[in-house]
């Protein structure tokens, strides 16, 4: 897999990426490395033609690609970057709508992951049950302060993102960051 970040700046690419199976396929390729559509289908409980179609759609926007040098019989795919970014603050209404669609799809995927964890939480060792969990903190900040808080959280997490340098007994953990301005009154 190519290292680094893929920045999507086309609303069509954002909408193409904002599909639950496509998000899962990219995540799978990032975690496991190159895989064929058949392997992806088996891992995700999907059918091969469906995975093959969605991989081709992702390839149109440079999110995945065929592994160079693969033979014609076995045709693995790989993610083109270790992470994907996009702008949430575009002046273009179409871009903002596409970014919102992608953000909503990703949020739904995180909710599904959290629900799946809760379904098996009781089988986890006690130290993992104590370490993992949910929480929230209400803070009062300016936009600049919020940007600083987000940057500092990313700085704290950075040393733990290198899977090659992982400590003995470590596991993959998803850290979800939501920084959502909250109304002072009304809806929670």
PDB file of N, CA and C in Angstrom, residues 124-180:
ATOM      1  N   UNK A 124     -14.797 -10.122  26.538  1.00  0.00           N
ATOM      2  CA  UNK A 124     -13.478  -9.491  26.592  1.00  0.00           C
ATOM      3  C   UNK A 124     -12.853  -9.678  27.969  1.00  0.00           C
ATOM      4  N   UNK A 125     -11.525  -9.770  28.038  1.00  0.00           N
ATOM      5  CA  UNK A 125     -10.853  -9.813  29.341  1.00  0.00           C
ATOM      6  C   UNK A 125     -11.158  -8.533  30.131  1.00  0.00           C
ATOM      7  N   UNK A 126     -11.170  -8.635  31.434  1.00  0.00           N
ATOM      8  CA  UNK A 126     -11.560  -7.524  32.294  1.00  0.00           C
ATOM      9  C   UNK A 126     -10.719  -6.278  32.041  1.00  0.00           C
ATOM     10  N   UNK A 127      -9.398  -6.440  31.781  1.00  0.00           N
ATOM     11  CA  UNK A 127      -8.565  -5.254  31.571  1.00  0.00           C
ATOM     12  C   UNK A 127      -8.971  -4.506  30.302  1.00  0.00           C
ATOM     13  N   UNK A 128      -9.445  -5.221  29.289  1.00  0.00           N
ATOM     14  CA  UNK A 128      -9.911  -4.568  28.074  1.00  0.00           C
ATOM     15  C   UNK A 128     -11.291  -3.945  28.290  1.00  0.00           C
ATOM     16  N   UNK A 129     -12.144  -4.585  29.056  1.00  0.00           N
ATOM     17  CA  UNK A 129     -13.454  -3.990  29.362  1.00  0.00           C
ATOM     18  C   UNK A 129     -13.280  -2.697  30.152  1.00  0.00           C
ATOM     19  N   UNK A 130     -12.311  -2.670  31.062  1.00  0.00           N
ATOM     20  CA  UNK A 130     -12.074  -1.465  31.857  1.00  0.00           C
ATOM     21  C   UNK A 130     -11.435  -0.348  31.022  1.00  0.00           C
ATOM     22  N   UNK A 131     -10.580  -0.716  30.084  1.00  0.00           N
ATOM     23  CA  UNK A 131      -9.856   0.287  29.300  1.00  0.00           C
ATOM     24  C   UNK A 131     -10.715   0.886  28.181  1.00  0.00           C
ATOM     25  N   UNK A 132     -11.568   0.084  27.597  1.00  0.00           N
ATOM     26  CA  UNK A 132     -12.404   0.545  26.480  1.00  0.00           C
ATOM     27  C   UNK A 132     -13.691   1.152  27.017  1.00  0.00           C
ATOM     28  N   UNK A 133     -14.365   1.885  26.180  1.00  0.00           N
ATOM     29  CA  UNK A 133     -15.655   2.390  26.610  1.00  0.00           C
ATOM     30  C   UNK A 133     -16.058   3.674  25.934  1.00  0.00           C
ATOM     31  N   UNK A 134     -17.040   4.298  26.512  1.00  0.00           N
ATOM     32  CA  UNK A 134     -17.652   5.489  25.938  1.00  0.00           C
ATOM     33  C   UNK A 134     -17.622   6.606  26.962  1.00  0.00           C
ATOM     34  N   UNK A 135     -17.635   7.807  26.492  1.00  0.00           N
ATOM     35  CA  UNK A 135     -17.681   8.948  27.387  1.00  0.00           C
ATOM     36  C   UNK A 135     -17.781  10.229  26.584  1.00  0.00           C
ATOM     37  N   UNK A 136     -18.085  11.281  27.268  1.00  0.00           N
ATOM     38  CA  UNK A 136     -18.098  12.576  26.616  1.00  0.00           C
ATOM     39  C   UNK A 136     -17.771  13.642  27.649  1.00  0.00           C
ATOM     40  N   UNK A 137     -17.271  14.741  27.162  1.00  0.00           N
ATOM     41  CA  UNK A 137     -16.920  15.875  28.005  1.00  0.00           C
ATOM     42  C   UNK A 137     -17.406  17.134  27.313  1.00  0.00           C
ATOM     43  N   UNK A 138     -18.159  17.947  28.034  1.00  0.00           N
ATOM     44  CA  UNK A 138     -18.613  19.218  27.488  1.00  0.00           C
ATOM     45  C   UNK A 138     -17.524  20.244  27.762  1.00  0.00           C
ATOM     46  N   UNK A 139     -17.006  20.869  26.720  1.00  0.00           N
ATOM     47  CA  UNK A 139     -15.975  21.886  26.875  1.00  0.00           C
ATOM     48  C   UNK A 139     -16.473  23.194  26.265  1.00  0.00           C
ATOM     49  N   UNK A 140     -15.895  24.299  26.678  1.00  0.00           N
ATOM     50  CA  UNK A 140     -16.227  25.611  26.149  1.00  0.00           C
ATOM     51  C   UNK A 140     -14.971  26.185  25.522  1.00  0.00           C
ATOM     52  N   UNK A 141     -14.989  26.307  24.196  1.00  0.00           N
ATOM     53  CA  UNK A 141     -13.806  26.740  23.462  1.00  0.00           C
ATOM     54  C   UNK A 141     -14.195  27.627  22.293  1.00  0.00           C
ATOM     55  N   UNK A 142     -13.239  28.395  21.828  1.00  0.00           N
ATOM     56  CA  UNK A 142     -13.389  29.129  20.574  1.00  0.00           C
ATOM     57  C   UNK A 142     -13.047  28.166  19.435  1.00  0.00           C
ATOM     58  N   UNK A 143     -13.292  28.584  18.195  1.00  0.00           N
ATOM     59  CA  UNK A 143     -12.937  27.749  17.045  1.00  0.00           C
ATOM     60  C   UNK A 143     -11.429  27.468  17.030  1.00  0.00           C
ATOM     61  N   UNK A 144     -10.624  28.473  17.344  1.00  0.00           N
ATOM     62  CA  UNK A 144      -9.168  28.278  17.363  1.00  0.00           C
ATOM     63  C   UNK A 144      -8.757  27.304  18.463  1.00  0.00           C
ATOM     64  N   UNK A 145      -9.390  27.449  19.630  1.00  0.00           N
ATOM     65  CA  UNK A 145      -9.070  26.533  20.732  1.00  0.00           C
ATOM     66  C   UNK A 145      -9.478  25.101  20.386  1.00  0.00           C
ATOM     67  N   UNK A 146     -10.630  24.938  19.731  1.00  0.00           N
ATOM     68  CA  UNK A 146     -11.058  23.600  19.338  1.00  0.00           C
ATOM     69  C   UNK A 146     -10.071  22.992  18.354  1.00  0.00           C
ATOM     70  N   UNK A 147      -9.618  23.771  17.386  1.00  0.00           N
ATOM     71  CA  UNK A 147      -8.611  23.276  16.441  1.00  0.00           C
ATOM     72  C   UNK A 147      -7.349  22.854  17.178  1.00  0.00           C
ATOM     73  N   UNK A 148      -6.958  23.602  18.211  1.00  0.00           N
ATOM     74  CA  UNK A 148      -5.788  23.255  19.015  1.00  0.00           C
ATOM     75  C   UNK A 148      -6.018  21.958  19.789  1.00  0.00           C
ATOM     76  N   UNK A 149      -7.196  21.804  20.371  1.00  0.00           N
ATOM     77  CA  UNK A 149      -7.512  20.579  21.117  1.00  0.00           C
ATOM     78  C   UNK A 149      -7.437  19.367  20.187  1.00  0.00           C
ATOM     79  N   UNK A 150      -8.037  19.484  19.008  1.00  0.00           N
ATOM     80  CA  UNK A 150      -8.014  18.379  18.040  1.00  0.00           C
ATOM     81  C   UNK A 150      -6.576  18.040  17.654  1.00  0.00           C
ATOM     82  N   UNK A 151      -5.763  19.055  17.379  1.00  0.00           N
ATOM     83  CA  UNK A 151      -4.364  18.820  17.012  1.00  0.00           C
ATOM     84  C   UNK A 151      -3.602  18.147  18.150  1.00  0.00           C
ATOM     85  N   UNK A 152      -3.856  18.549  19.374  1.00  0.00           N
ATOM     86  CA  UNK A 152      -3.166  17.957  20.519  1.00  0.00           C
ATOM     87  C   UNK A 152      -3.590  16.514  20.742  1.00  0.00           C
ATOM     88  N   UNK A 153      -4.873  16.200  20.523  1.00  0.00           N
ATOM     89  CA  UNK A 153      -5.332  14.806  20.636  1.00  0.00           C
ATOM     90  C   UNK A 153      -4.636  13.962  19.574  1.00  0.00           C
ATOM     91  N   UNK A 154      -4.571  14.470  18.346  1.00  0.00           N
ATOM     92  CA  UNK A 154      -3.885  13.738  17.276  1.00  0.00           C
ATOM     93  C   UNK A 154      -2.410  13.529  17.608  1.00  0.00           C
ATOM     94  N   UNK A 155      -1.793  14.515  18.236  1.00  0.00           N
ATOM     95  CA  UNK A 155      -0.393  14.407  18.654  1.00  0.00           C
ATOM     96  C   UNK A 155      -0.218  13.303  19.701  1.00  0.00           C
ATOM     97  N   UNK A 156      -1.158  13.211  20.635  1.00  0.00           N
ATOM     98  CA  UNK A 156      -1.101  12.162  21.664  1.00  0.00           C
ATOM     99  C   UNK A 156      -1.246  10.780  21.027  1.00  0.00           C
ATOM    100  N   UNK A 157      -2.116  10.657  20.023  1.00  0.00           N
ATOM    101  CA  UNK A 157      -2.380   9.364  19.394  1.00  0.00           C
ATOM    102  C   UNK A 157      -1.275   8.937  18.417  1.00  0.00           C
ATOM    103  N   UNK A 158      -0.553   9.876  17.845  1.00  0.00           N
ATOM    104  CA  UNK A 158       0.420   9.598  16.788  1.00  0.00           C
ATOM    105  C   UNK A 158       1.404   8.466  17.111  1.00  0.00           C
ATOM    106  N   UNK A 159       1.984   8.390  18.311  1.00  0.00           N
ATOM    107  CA  UNK A 159       2.947   7.312  18.566  1.00  0.00           C
ATOM    108  C   UNK A 159       2.336   5.909  18.522  1.00  0.00           C
ATOM    109  N   UNK A 160       1.021   5.817  18.607  1.00  0.00           N
ATOM    110  CA  UNK A 160       0.360   4.517  18.653  1.00  0.00           C
ATOM    111  C   UNK A 160      -0.183   4.076  17.301  1.00  0.00           C
ATOM    112  N   UNK A 161       0.015   4.867  16.266  1.00  0.00           N
ATOM    113  CA  UNK A 161      -0.549   4.531  14.957  1.00  0.00           C
ATOM    114  C   UNK A 161       0.350   3.642  14.116  1.00  0.00           C
ATOM    115  N   UNK A 162       1.584   3.451  14.506  1.00  0.00           N
ATOM    116  CA  UNK A 162       2.526   2.627  13.749  1.00  0.00           C
ATOM    117  C   UNK A 162       2.398   1.176  14.194  1.00  0.00           C
ATOM    118  N   UNK A 163       1.695   0.380  13.397  1.00  0.00           N
ATOM    119  CA  UNK A 163       1.503  -1.032  13.719  1.00  0.00           C
ATOM    120  C   UNK A 163       2.801  -1.813  13.817  1.00  0.00           C
ATOM    121  N   UNK A 164       3.839  -1.374  13.097  1.00  0.00           N
ATOM    122  CA  UNK A 164       5.116  -2.079  13.128  1.00  0.00           C
ATOM    123  C   UNK A 164       5.811  -1.914  14.475  1.00  0.00           C
ATOM    124  N   UNK A 165       5.528  -0.821  15.165  1.00  0.00           N
ATOM    125  CA  UNK A 165       6.195  -0.542  16.441  1.00  0.00           C
ATOM    126  C   UNK A 165       5.292  -0.864  17.634  1.00  0.00           C
ATOM    127  N   UNK A 166       4.347  -1.740  17.437  1.00  0.00           N
ATOM    128  CA  UNK A 166       3.364  -2.008  18.490  1.00  0.00           C
ATOM    129  C   UNK A 166       3.960  -2.813  19.636  1.00  0.00           C
ATOM    130  N   UNK A 167       3.461  -2.529  20.813  1.00  0.00           N
ATOM    131  CA  UNK A 167       3.934  -3.197  22.025  1.00  0.00           C
ATOM    132  C   UNK A 167       3.360  -4.603  22.130  1.00  0.00           C
ATOM    133  N   UNK A 168       4.062  -5.451  22.841  1.00  0.00           N
ATOM    134  CA  UNK A 168       3.593  -6.813  23.121  1.00  0.00           C
ATOM    135  C   UNK A 168       2.216  -6.743  23.781  1.00  0.00           C
ATOM    136  N   UNK A 169       1.277  -7.530  23.292  1.00  0.00           N
ATOM    137  CA  UNK A 169      -0.071  -7.559  23.869  1.00  0.00           C
ATOM    138  C   UNK A 169      -0.997  -6.479  23.355  1.00  0.00           C
ATOM    139  N   UNK A 170      -0.515  -5.663  22.408  1.00  0.00           N
ATOM    140  CA  UNK A 170      -1.372  -4.594  21.896  1.00  0.00           C
ATOM    141  C   UNK A 170      -2.382  -5.152  20.904  1.00  0.00           C
ATOM    142  N   UNK A 171      -3.493  -4.436  20.770  1.00  0.00           N
ATOM    143  CA  UNK A 171      -4.557  -4.790  19.836  1.00  0.00           C
ATOM    144  C   UNK A 171      -4.936  -3.541  19.046  1.00  0.00           C
ATOM    145  N   UNK A 172      -5.533  -3.762  17.902  1.00  0.00           N
ATOM    146  CA  UNK A 172      -6.045  -2.640  17.113  1.00  0.00           C
ATOM    147  C   UNK A 172      -7.252  -2.071  17.844  1.00  0.00           C
ATOM    148  N   UNK A 173      -7.285  -0.769  18.020  1.00  0.00           N
ATOM    149  CA  UNK A 173      -8.376  -0.067  18.691  1.00  0.00           C
ATOM    150  C   UNK A 173      -8.760   1.122  17.820  1.00  0.00           C
ATOM    151  N   UNK A 174     -10.041   1.328  17.634  1.00  0.00           N
ATOM    152  CA  UNK A 174     -10.519   2.485  16.886  1.00  0.00           C
ATOM    153  C   UNK A 174     -10.823   3.606  17.855  1.00  0.00           C
ATOM    154  N   UNK A 175     -10.173   4.736  17.653  1.00  0.00           N
ATOM    155  CA  UNK A 175     -10.455   5.942  18.433  1.00  0.00           C
ATOM    156  C   UNK A 175     -11.299   6.843  17.546  1.00  0.00           C
ATOM    157  N   UNK A 176     -12.502   7.131  17.977  1.00  0.00           N
ATOM    158  CA  UNK A 176     -13.400   7.989  17.210  1.00  0.00           C
ATOM    159  C   UNK A 176     -13.417   9.360  17.856  1.00  0.00           C
ATOM    160  N   UNK A 177     -13.164  10.367  17.065  1.00  0.00           N
ATOM    161  CA  UNK A 177     -13.120  11.734  17.567  1.00  0.00           C
ATOM    162  C   UNK A 177     -14.305  12.491  16.989  1.00  0.00           C
ATOM    163  N   UNK A 178     -15.150  13.001  17.841  1.00  0.00           N
ATOM    164  CA  UNK A 178     -16.263  13.843  17.424  1.00  0.00           C
ATOM    165  C   UNK A 178     -16.128  15.181  18.132  1.00  0.00           C
ATOM    166  N   UNK A 179     -15.993  16.221  17.398  1.00  0.00           N
ATOM    167  CA  UNK A 179     -15.959  17.565  17.965  1.00  0.00           C
ATOM    168  C   UNK A 179     -17.172  18.294  17.390  1.00  0.00           C
ATOM    169  N   UNK A 180     -18.255  18.294  18.129  1.00  0.00           N
ATOM    170  CA  UNK A 180     -19.539  18.765  17.615  1.00  0.00           C
ATOM    171  C   UNK A 180     -20.036  19.948  18.430  1.00  0.00           C
TER     172      UNK A 180
END
